[in-house]
Amino acid sequence: MMSRQKNQNYKGHGLPKGKEREQRASIRFKTTLMNTLMDVLHHRPGWVEVKDEGEWDFYWCDVSWLRENFDHTYMDEHVRISHFRNHYELTRKNYMVKNLKRFRKQLEREAGKLEAAKCDFFPKTFEMPCEYHLFVEEFRKNPGITWIMKPVARSQGKGIFLFRRLKDIMDWKKDTRSSDDQKDDIPVESYVAQRYIENPYLIGGRKFDLRVYVLVMSYMPLRAWLYRDGFARFSNTRFTLNSIDDQYVHLTNVAVQKTSPDYHPKKGCKWMLQRFRQYLASKHGPEAVETLFSDMDNIFIRSLQSVQKVIISDKHCFELYGYDILIDQDLKPWLLEVNASPSLTASSQEDYELKTSLLEDTLHVVDMEARLTGREKRVGGFDLMWNDGPVSREDGAHDLSGMGNFVTNTHLGCVNDRKKQLRQLFRSLQGQKKTPN
Amino acid sequence: MTLTVLRSTGQGSWERRILKSLNSMCTELSIPLARKRPVGEQKELLNKWNEMGTDEPVLDLSLFRPVYAPKDFLEVLINLRNPNYENGDSHSFRTHLGLIQVPLKVKDIPELKEFFVELGLTAGQLGVDDSTQVPPELFENEHVRIGQKVLSEQDSAAAQQYIRQGSPTALRAELWALILNISSQPEDILYYEQLKTNVIQHDLLVDSLIYKDVKLTASNDDYYFVFEDYLYQVLLCFSRDTSVLGHFAYSSASPPKSYIRGKLGLEEYAVFYPPNGVIPFHGFSMYVAPLCFLYHEPSKLYQIFREMYVRFFFRLHSISSHPSGIVSLCLLFETLLQTYLPQLFYHLREIGAQPLRISFKWMVRAFSGYLATDQLLLLWDRILGYNSLEILAVLAAAVFAFRAVNLMEVTSLAAAEAVLADLSTLKVMPLLQIFLFATVT
């Protein structure tokens, strides 16, 4: 049994005590996903796949399985599963918006308008059809702007359209209701109407969004890690507001781009975040970039805080989120959505390396092998971003943004020398094991 | 070895070959070298000016071959001989076992150490001393401060000296403009607009070559694909820019000429073709692509590229005896390798993998598309700082030195190519420093 050192100054990142920390001879894993995850799981020393009804220690499940089985599945203390039961509070667009609005109100009550304003990173959004009248009010206040209608539960860009006239929604409303007599019918799926960001930051005349990975190990207390790598996904066509019917222009999801007539698979249409960060620095200088990335940290933390009390923080659960962020021309980041099941399929060699590294490091943090002490601030490409409070950067870098955001221990888009760091980490862990205090 | 000799033996016949290739393509495809666009087509092109990359080109691009690729050019260089060469000359050259057989004078490592003294181990460098482990107070902060001062004083000579130790990311665009003496005056913007008008009004055969090159190279690059549209805007205008003809005065090359139909040989009916005298080859667009990282305003991007071309890049695909010319660079590379890494050199030669066959393409493209962009920009900083392309040859040799252990184990050209296929992880400055200053010679 591995004893855990007590350290008054550092809370540790919540590794469980006692029996679960025994090292297991082998770890039985289950997953239905293929591609990179399968490769990573199969290559992990001591991990064996179980199929069908076998007992498992680790399950990377999909959300439909979770919905049907989680509530009546017994899990031993050491067992881990890759989703939180009600993750949709964060990942379904209508719930996320509701939670964020509520959190913002609460912040305003408790800490004032300025603090609440830090939550203004999601474009004005209304649930349809229940907030239709509120939406119309906002719509009338801002004539001529563009809105985007998104289904709450679908992904990969399906079902999304842009509009500028109420007439377009009238038509849509008519389509979703069979007749006026059936007012009580609930539409097959709900939508949100969101203010469309008309001035996105463009590179090479193209629109893009950022995919960032956040790993949450628990909600109560909140413990979240931020991955250094990610990418910018470019739209294949040049941005213009003239053709709002052309979904290829506006939607940057790779899944949609793949069906665009211009799509050439060799291109990949992605930039690694390091390249994006350098590009911005050469154009706007390092301070502006620091501010932008610090504003993004703010998005991650506050979005998680907004659902902290709502999500059932089962200790068996962890979750790897894919955040979609849009940057506008004023270098302000906007949260588009949070994905509970970010795509793990690789679109290129570089993408393959990114995703396998991401998954390997996720498994390192989950630590089924019981190697970590719990006091680590960095594991491979993951930096501990929030540990029931802000986590400081070790080197005490100055707060360049000067905006009073937390100077978190985050290095998004920075050098990711994960292999070296992991070597050093595991070597020192080995050393500590041999000489227990 | 004089300019005139090379001009008549090498450059001249090479130029005739290129022209012949262009003309035969023209005849085969029955496409005129130049034609005026009908008004409707002009309007359309003007509308699509910012997104030419999305257009389906009017002609089927598969019909076009690049006029030449770097490897064709290498064959020409290999076959260069100096007819004035006397046996008594240059004793050491007789033992030269590389592909280049022209005895030009190149620097050796002691001379290179002197020339590149600011790259030495005792001086700070961006690309080395700004890595994450090094506290910025040691070098980076002060270096940035000096850079800002140089910029505020608009001192071009100081900038050139300063940039030998690398440029901070945020200052690079301005520093390069200062060193190249580019300031966007209204007349410069007007000039660019005139070139653009020229493109709109006339269609040139070389335009198809440019489209093809961009589609094949930059558009397929993981990072430069984003800038596809800028590349068309720059290169199409470039090919119409007759001011570029000026550089031929100090080049051993001469611009290709074309004659109005039926008036072959009559000088008064000769026009330069394309108007700027430069026929693009396979990979040409890669000279422009990295600049898109720094400059976003089309006329500024254009000016910077044009200046880089007439100062540096043209030397990489024309035959001359200039120390920064491609012939000298090849010879410098081979000599460095043979002198300081003889085992590696002989081994590669033995297995039929002459090192120059692999490194040639890197040097012709000034490493664009081979190195990671941030590393490439650090390298080009030094090209500007030292006003010389010799660093390309030194880097090529340093890359071989770095991978020497793996290269010693290969037994074929293909295997050697594989070892050197991916340079995207290399850090340029440490490699150069180790090769020049930290290797026992």
XYZ file of N, CA and C in Angstrom, chain A residues 94-262:
507
model
N -28.217 24.168 -25.014
C -29.253 24.891 -24.267
C -29.008 24.827 -22.762
N -28.527 23.683 -22.261
C -28.242 23.595 -20.825
C -27.049 24.469 -20.455
N -26.034 24.449 -21.313
C -24.828 25.220 -21.034
C -25.190 26.691 -20.891
N -25.998 27.159 -21.822
C -26.414 28.556 -21.804
C -27.190 28.879 -20.525
N -28.090 27.992 -20.166
C -28.900 28.186 -18.963
C -28.005 28.251 -17.726
N -27.071 27.325 -17.632
C -26.180 27.292 -16.477
C -25.285 28.522 -16.415
N -24.812 28.946 -17.572
C -23.935 30.115 -17.611
C -24.704 31.370 -17.218
N -25.936 31.475 -17.686
C -26.737 32.651 -17.349
C -26.975 32.704 -15.853
N -27.297 31.542 -15.307
C -27.578 31.470 -13.870
C -26.328 31.820 -13.082
N -25.205 31.290 -13.491
C -23.932 31.531 -12.809
C -23.586 33.008 -12.873
N -23.840 33.593 -14.029
C -23.535 35.013 -14.203
C -24.363 35.872 -13.254
N -25.643 35.518 -13.153
C -26.521 36.277 -12.239
C -26.007 36.165 -10.821
N -25.623 34.961 -10.468
C -25.134 34.725 -9.112
C -23.881 35.545 -8.843
N -22.973 35.560 -9.799
C -21.742 36.340 -9.660
C -22.037 37.830 -9.507
N -23.030 38.274 -10.258
C -23.371 39.690 -10.195
C -23.890 40.049 -8.808
N -24.710 39.148 -8.260
C -25.249 39.360 -6.903
C -24.128 39.374 -5.900
N -23.207 38.417 -6.037
C -22.186 38.233 -5.002
C -20.985 39.141 -5.180
N -20.611 39.416 -6.409
C -19.338 40.109 -6.596
C -19.417 41.336 -7.477
N -20.619 41.663 -7.953
C -20.729 42.900 -8.713
C -20.685 42.714 -10.217
N -20.983 43.791 -10.898
C -21.127 43.747 -12.353
C -19.822 43.410 -13.072
N -18.720 43.942 -12.551
C -17.441 43.749 -13.234
C -17.047 42.278 -13.285
N -17.257 41.636 -12.147
C -16.912 40.224 -12.049
C -17.826 39.408 -12.959
N -19.112 39.781 -12.950
C -20.070 39.057 -13.789
C -19.746 39.220 -15.268
N -19.203 40.381 -15.625
C -18.879 40.644 -17.025
C -17.839 39.676 -17.564
N -17.114 39.063 -16.667
C -16.113 38.092 -17.119
C -16.766 36.858 -17.707
N -18.078 36.734 -17.504
C -18.785 35.602 -18.096
C -19.349 35.937 -19.470
N -19.062 37.122 -19.958
C -19.627 37.509 -21.255
C -18.793 36.981 -22.397
N -18.607 35.673 -22.403
C -17.832 35.085 -23.482
C -18.679 34.182 -24.364
N -19.963 34.162 -24.095
C -20.775 33.421 -25.044
C -21.742 34.384 -25.712
N -21.887 34.222 -26.999
C -22.749 35.149 -27.727
C -24.183 34.997 -27.208
N -24.928 36.067 -27.268
C -26.310 36.047 -26.779
C -27.078 34.883 -27.396
N -27.654 34.072 -26.534
C -28.285 32.829 -26.992
C -29.663 32.667 -26.384
N -30.570 32.171 -27.172
C -31.940 31.932 -26.691
C -32.379 30.527 -27.060
N -32.982 29.869 -26.076
C -33.519 28.535 -26.352
C -34.789 28.648 -27.148
N -34.875 27.782 -28.125
C -36.097 27.772 -28.937
C -36.813 26.451 -28.763
N -38.056 26.426 -28.705
C -38.909 27.608 -28.876
C -39.297 28.335 -27.584
N -38.909 27.867 -26.427
C -39.444 28.453 -25.201
C -39.044 29.903 -24.957
N -37.890 30.327 -25.471
C -37.494 31.721 -25.267
C -37.715 32.543 -26.514
N -38.593 32.080 -27.360
C -38.804 32.732 -28.652
C -39.118 34.211 -28.495
N -39.959 34.545 -27.524
C -40.363 35.951 -27.408
C -39.230 36.835 -26.915
N -38.425 36.299 -26.019
C -37.236 37.030 -25.572
C -36.294 37.259 -26.741
N -36.210 36.209 -27.558
C -35.339 36.314 -28.728
C -35.825 37.417 -29.665
N -37.123 37.441 -29.911
C -37.668 38.439 -30.835
C -37.378 39.858 -30.326
N -37.487 40.031 -29.011
C -37.182 41.338 -28.404
C -35.754 41.751 -28.731
N -34.806 40.835 -28.504
C -33.387 41.097 -28.772
C -33.172 41.313 -30.263
N -33.861 40.510 -31.044
C -33.740 40.605 -32.492
C -34.125 41.994 -32.976
N -35.222 42.501 -32.434
C -35.714 43.810 -32.870
C -34.790 44.936 -32.424
N -34.101 44.730 -31.304
C -33.166 45.752 -30.814
C -31.947 45.880 -31.714
N -31.656 44.827 -32.466
C -30.445 44.807 -33.293
C -30.774 44.465 -34.734
N -31.406 45.376 -35.434
C -31.809 45.030 -36.796
C -30.601 44.822 -37.702
N -30.718 43.880 -38.588
C -29.682 43.697 -39.602
C -28.560 42.755 -39.212
N -28.485 42.351 -37.935
C -27.382 41.441 -37.600
C -27.767 40.016 -37.980
N -26.762 39.202 -38.023
C -26.972 37.815 -38.427
C -27.069 36.928 -37.188
N -27.961 35.948 -37.272
C -28.119 34.971 -36.189
C -27.852 33.581 -36.736
N -27.488 32.690 -35.829
C -27.249 31.304 -36.233
C -28.143 30.406 -35.402
N -28.766 29.453 -36.063
C -29.669 28.518 -35.394
C -28.976 27.173 -35.317
N -28.850 26.648 -34.107
C -28.139 25.378 -33.952
C -28.981 24.375 -33.193
N -29.030 23.152 -33.662
C -29.705 22.126 -32.861
C -28.881 21.839 -31.617
N -29.573 21.572 -30.489
C -28.803 21.455 -29.241
C -27.974 20.212 -29.162
N -28.487 19.157 -29.776
C -27.817 17.899 -29.480
C -26.984 17.355 -30.610
N -27.093 17.922 -31.793
C -26.326 17.320 -32.874
C -24.928 17.902 -32.946
N -24.060 17.186 -33.608
C -22.675 17.640 -33.689
C -22.240 17.627 -35.146
N -20.995 17.942 -35.349
C -20.391 17.921 -36.678
C -21.044 18.896 -37.651
N -21.703 19.914 -37.118
C -22.220 20.962 -37.986
C -23.562 20.665 -38.629
N -24.181 19.574 -38.207
C -25.428 19.224 -38.879
C -26.588 20.098 -38.389
N -27.480 20.437 -39.294
C -28.711 21.125 -38.931
C -28.563 22.602 -38.632
N -27.406 23.159 -38.900
C -27.168 24.565 -38.557
C -27.500 25.452 -39.745
N -28.137 26.594 -39.476
C -28.313 27.560 -40.558
C -28.243 28.980 -40.031
N -27.960 29.895 -40.940
C -27.858 31.315 -40.595
C -29.101 32.040 -41.083
N -29.450 33.121 -40.393
C -30.594 33.904 -40.873
C -30.492 35.353 -40.435
N -31.200 36.208 -41.164
C -31.238 37.622 -40.800
C -32.659 38.143 -40.654
N -33.607 37.386 -41.141
C -34.993 37.864 -41.113
C -35.834 36.937 -40.257
N -36.768 37.536 -39.558
C -37.674 36.714 -38.751
C -38.464 35.771 -39.640
N -38.654 36.186 -40.871
C -39.404 35.351 -41.796
C -38.764 33.961 -41.910
N -37.419 33.963 -41.885
C -36.747 32.668 -42.018
C -37.094 31.731 -40.866
N -37.287 32.324 -39.665
C -37.625 31.433 -38.547
C -39.095 31.054 -38.613
N -39.917 32.002 -39.104
C -41.347 31.668 -39.221
C -41.497 30.410 -40.051
N -40.781 30.420 -41.166
C -40.835 29.245 -42.039
C -40.377 28.010 -41.292
N -39.320 28.180 -40.556
C -38.772 27.052 -39.817
C -39.759 26.572 -38.771
N -40.377 27.548 -38.085
C -41.352 27.176 -37.061
C -42.483 26.370 -37.666
N -42.915 26.833 -38.837
C -44.019 26.120 -39.506
C -43.610 24.688 -39.795
N -42.349 24.529 -40.191
C -41.888 23.192 -40.536
C -41.886 22.263 -39.339
N -41.572 22.816 -38.149
C -41.430 21.915 -37.002
C -42.744 21.641 -36.297
N -43.779 22.380 -36.664
C -45.093 22.089 -36.065
C -46.025 21.608 -37.159
N -46.713 20.559 -36.925
C -47.587 20.042 -37.986
C -48.809 20.934 -38.176
N -49.368 21.451 -37.109
C -50.497 22.383 -37.287
C -50.688 23.207 -36.028
N -51.471 24.285 -36.125
C -51.656 25.169 -34.967
C -52.392 24.465 -33.843
N -53.160 23.456 -34.188
C -53.920 22.750 -33.156
C -53.014 21.984 -32.217
N -51.861 21.638 -32.681
C -51.007 20.791 -31.850
C -49.953 21.629 -31.145
N -50.431 22.678 -30.469
C -49.514 23.590 -29.796
C -48.730 22.892 -28.703
N -49.282 21.835 -28.183
C -48.594 21.183 -27.081
C -47.510 20.224 -27.533
N -47.444 20.021 -28.820
C -46.399 19.122 -29.302
C -45.017 19.683 -29.000
N -44.175 18.866 -28.493
C -42.788 19.296 -28.304
C -42.042 18.974 -29.592
N -41.292 19.912 -30.105
C -40.549 19.616 -31.329
C -39.601 18.436 -31.110
N -39.324 17.756 -32.179
C -38.467 16.578 -32.086
C -37.125 16.910 -31.427
N -36.579 18.053 -31.763
C -35.363 18.449 -31.059
C -35.420 19.944 -30.807
N -34.724 20.418 -29.781
C -34.733 21.864 -29.563
C -33.513 22.495 -30.176
N -33.646 23.775 -30.418
C -32.603 24.568 -31.033
C -32.242 25.709 -30.113
N -31.095 26.318 -30.399
C -30.805 27.622 -29.801
C -30.547 28.604 -30.942
N -30.991 29.834 -30.729
C -30.677 30.900 -31.665
C -29.574 31.719 -31.022
N -28.499 31.888 -31.732
C -27.340 32.551 -31.149
C -26.889 33.678 -32.060
N -26.441 34.760 -31.422
C -25.920 35.862 -32.218
C -24.666 35.405 -32.940
N -24.650 35.613 -34.246
C -23.540 35.165 -35.051
C -22.413 36.193 -34.986
N -21.213 35.703 -34.790
C -20.068 36.614 -34.703
C -19.694 37.044 -36.116
N -19.999 38.303 -36.432
C -19.824 38.745 -37.810
C -18.419 39.233 -38.119
N -17.615 39.435 -37.091
C -16.263 39.924 -37.351
C -15.223 38.936 -36.842
N -15.252 37.718 -37.352
C -14.267 36.759 -36.861
C -12.872 37.157 -37.293
N -11.908 36.762 -36.523
C -10.525 36.980 -36.912
C -10.253 36.096 -38.117
N -9.616 36.677 -39.132
C -9.350 35.902 -40.343
C -7.855 35.736 -40.541
N -7.480 34.586 -41.005
C -6.085 34.386 -41.410
C -6.112 33.949 -42.866
N -5.357 34.655 -43.712
C -5.396 34.336 -45.131
C -6.797 34.498 -45.685
N -7.582 35.396 -45.089
C -8.951 35.604 -45.553
C -9.918 34.528 -45.113
N -9.448 33.595 -44.304
C -10.311 32.487 -43.909
C -10.699 32.533 -42.442
N -11.900 32.036 -42.212
C -12.383 31.931 -40.841
C -11.871 30.627 -40.232
N -11.706 30.640 -38.918
C -11.245 29.427 -38.245
C -11.808 29.407 -36.838
N -11.792 28.234 -36.216
C -12.030 28.213 -34.779
C -10.960 27.349 -34.126
N -10.883 27.435 -32.806
C -9.850 26.713 -32.089
C -10.452 25.531 -31.363
N -9.763 24.424 -31.414
C -10.147 23.257 -30.596
C -9.116 23.124 -29.493
N -9.613 23.164 -28.262
C -8.748 23.072 -27.085
C -9.243 21.931 -26.203
N -8.326 21.228 -25.579
C -8.702 20.063 -24.759
C -8.553 20.346 -23.270
N -9.610 20.090 -22.536
C -9.611 20.277 -21.080
C -10.010 18.961 -20.433
N -9.216 18.522 -19.471
C -9.495 17.257 -18.776
C -9.984 17.578 -17.376
N -11.185 17.125 -17.047
C -11.717 17.367 -15.713
C -11.684 16.066 -14.941
N -10.999 16.075 -13.813
C -10.889 14.881 -12.985
C -11.949 14.839 -11.887
N -12.432 15.996 -11.497
C -13.561 16.024 -10.566
C -14.185 17.411 -10.573
N -15.466 17.454 -10.179
C -16.146 18.742 -10.100
C -16.224 19.272 -8.680
N -16.317 18.322 -7.741
C -16.363 18.762 -6.342
C -15.257 18.083 -5.580
N -14.116 18.685 -5.313
C -13.779 20.030 -5.779
C -13.418 20.023 -7.274
N -13.344 21.214 -7.839
C -13.082 21.302 -9.268
C -11.599 21.126 -9.541
N -11.288 20.096 -10.325
C -9.903 19.868 -10.713
C -9.851 19.699 -12.213
N -9.127 20.613 -12.878
C -9.105 20.585 -14.334
C -7.697 20.791 -14.864
N -7.389 20.077 -15.936
C -6.089 20.158 -16.594
C -6.285 20.696 -18.004
N -5.304 21.478 -18.475
C -5.383 22.035 -19.825
C -4.245 21.471 -20.677
N -4.605 20.977 -21.869
C -3.567 20.407 -22.722
C -2.885 21.495 -23.541
N -1.577 21.405 -23.668
C -0.830 22.455 -24.361
C -1.110 22.484 -25.854
N -1.354 21.305 -26.437
C -1.594 21.244 -27.874
C -3.074 21.359 -28.186
N -3.342 21.761 -29.378
C -4.705 21.826 -29.883
C -4.543 22.287 -31.312
N -5.618 22.733 -31.938
C -5.417 23.217 -33.299
C -6.464 24.250 -33.705
N -6.125 24.950 -34.754
C -7.051 25.892 -35.373
C -7.596 25.206 -36.608
N -8.926 25.207 -36.758
C -9.543 24.553 -37.920
C -10.033 25.626 -38.864
N -9.548 25.567 -40.099
C -9.882 26.602 -41.070
C -11.047 26.203 -41.948
N -11.834 27.199 -42.288
C -12.852 26.992 -43.303
C -12.156 26.973 -44.652
N -12.675 26.178 -45.557
C -12.000 26.010 -46.834
C -12.200 27.166 -47.797
N -13.198 27.982 -47.529
C -13.486 29.068 -48.470
C -13.311 30.406 -47.784
N -13.273 31.429 -48.574
C -12.973 32.752 -48.033
C -14.203 33.324 -47.351
N -13.978 34.029 -46.266
C -15.093 34.526 -45.461
C -15.773 35.718 -46.098
N -17.070 35.618 -46.208
C -17.840 36.784 -46.623
C -19.228 36.651 -46.032
N -19.845 37.793 -45.703
C -21.197 37.711 -45.155
C -22.234 37.659 -46.257
N -21.760 37.704 -47.508
C -22.724 37.755 -48.611
C -23.463 36.448 -48.812
N -22.797 35.370 -48.491
C -23.409 34.097 -48.832
C -23.710 33.308 -47.575
N -24.717 33.765 -46.815
C -24.935 33.058 -45.562
C -25.550 31.682 -45.778
N -25.908 31.405 -47.037
C -26.405 30.063 -47.300
C -25.280 29.061 -47.467
N -24.096 29.565 -47.698
C -22.993 28.658 -47.965
C -22.424 28.167 -46.645
N -22.888 27.039 -46.206
C -22.456 26.610 -44.881
C -20.983 26.264 -44.855
N -20.394 26.068 -46.026
C -18.975 25.738 -46.036
C -18.129 26.916 -45.591
N -18.656 28.122 -45.855
C -17.880 29.295 -45.457
C -17.872 29.460 -43.962
N -19.012 29.221 -43.349
C -19.174 29.628 -41.961
C -18.842 28.564 -40.951
N -18.982 27.352 -41.346
C -18.770 26.295 -40.374
C -17.394 25.723 -40.557
N -16.691 25.678 -39.467
C -15.311 25.261 -39.599
C -15.064 23.832 -39.148
N -16.093 23.177 -38.642
C -15.928 21.770 -38.292
C -15.308 20.997 -39.444
N -14.338 20.185 -39.132
C -13.703 19.408 -40.185
C -14.706 18.517 -40.880
N -15.674 18.018 -40.111
C -16.668 17.129 -40.714
C -17.431 17.814 -41.831
N -17.759 19.112 -41.633
C -18.456 19.823 -42.697
C -17.507 20.127 -43.835
N -16.301 20.554 -43.499
C -15.333 20.901 -44.534
C -15.063 19.734 -45.452
N -15.117 18.529 -44.902
C -14.806 17.364 -45.711
C -15.784 17.192 -46.856
N -16.982 17.756 -46.714
C -17.950 17.604 -47.802
C -17.921 18.799 -48.743
N -17.109 19.789 -48.420
C -17.023 20.966 -49.296
C -16.373 20.580 -50.615
N -16.878 21.153 -51.731
C -16.282 20.791 -53.017
C -14.819 21.180 -53.131
N -14.385 22.144 -52.309
C -12.989 22.550 -52.377
C -12.073 21.691 -51.547
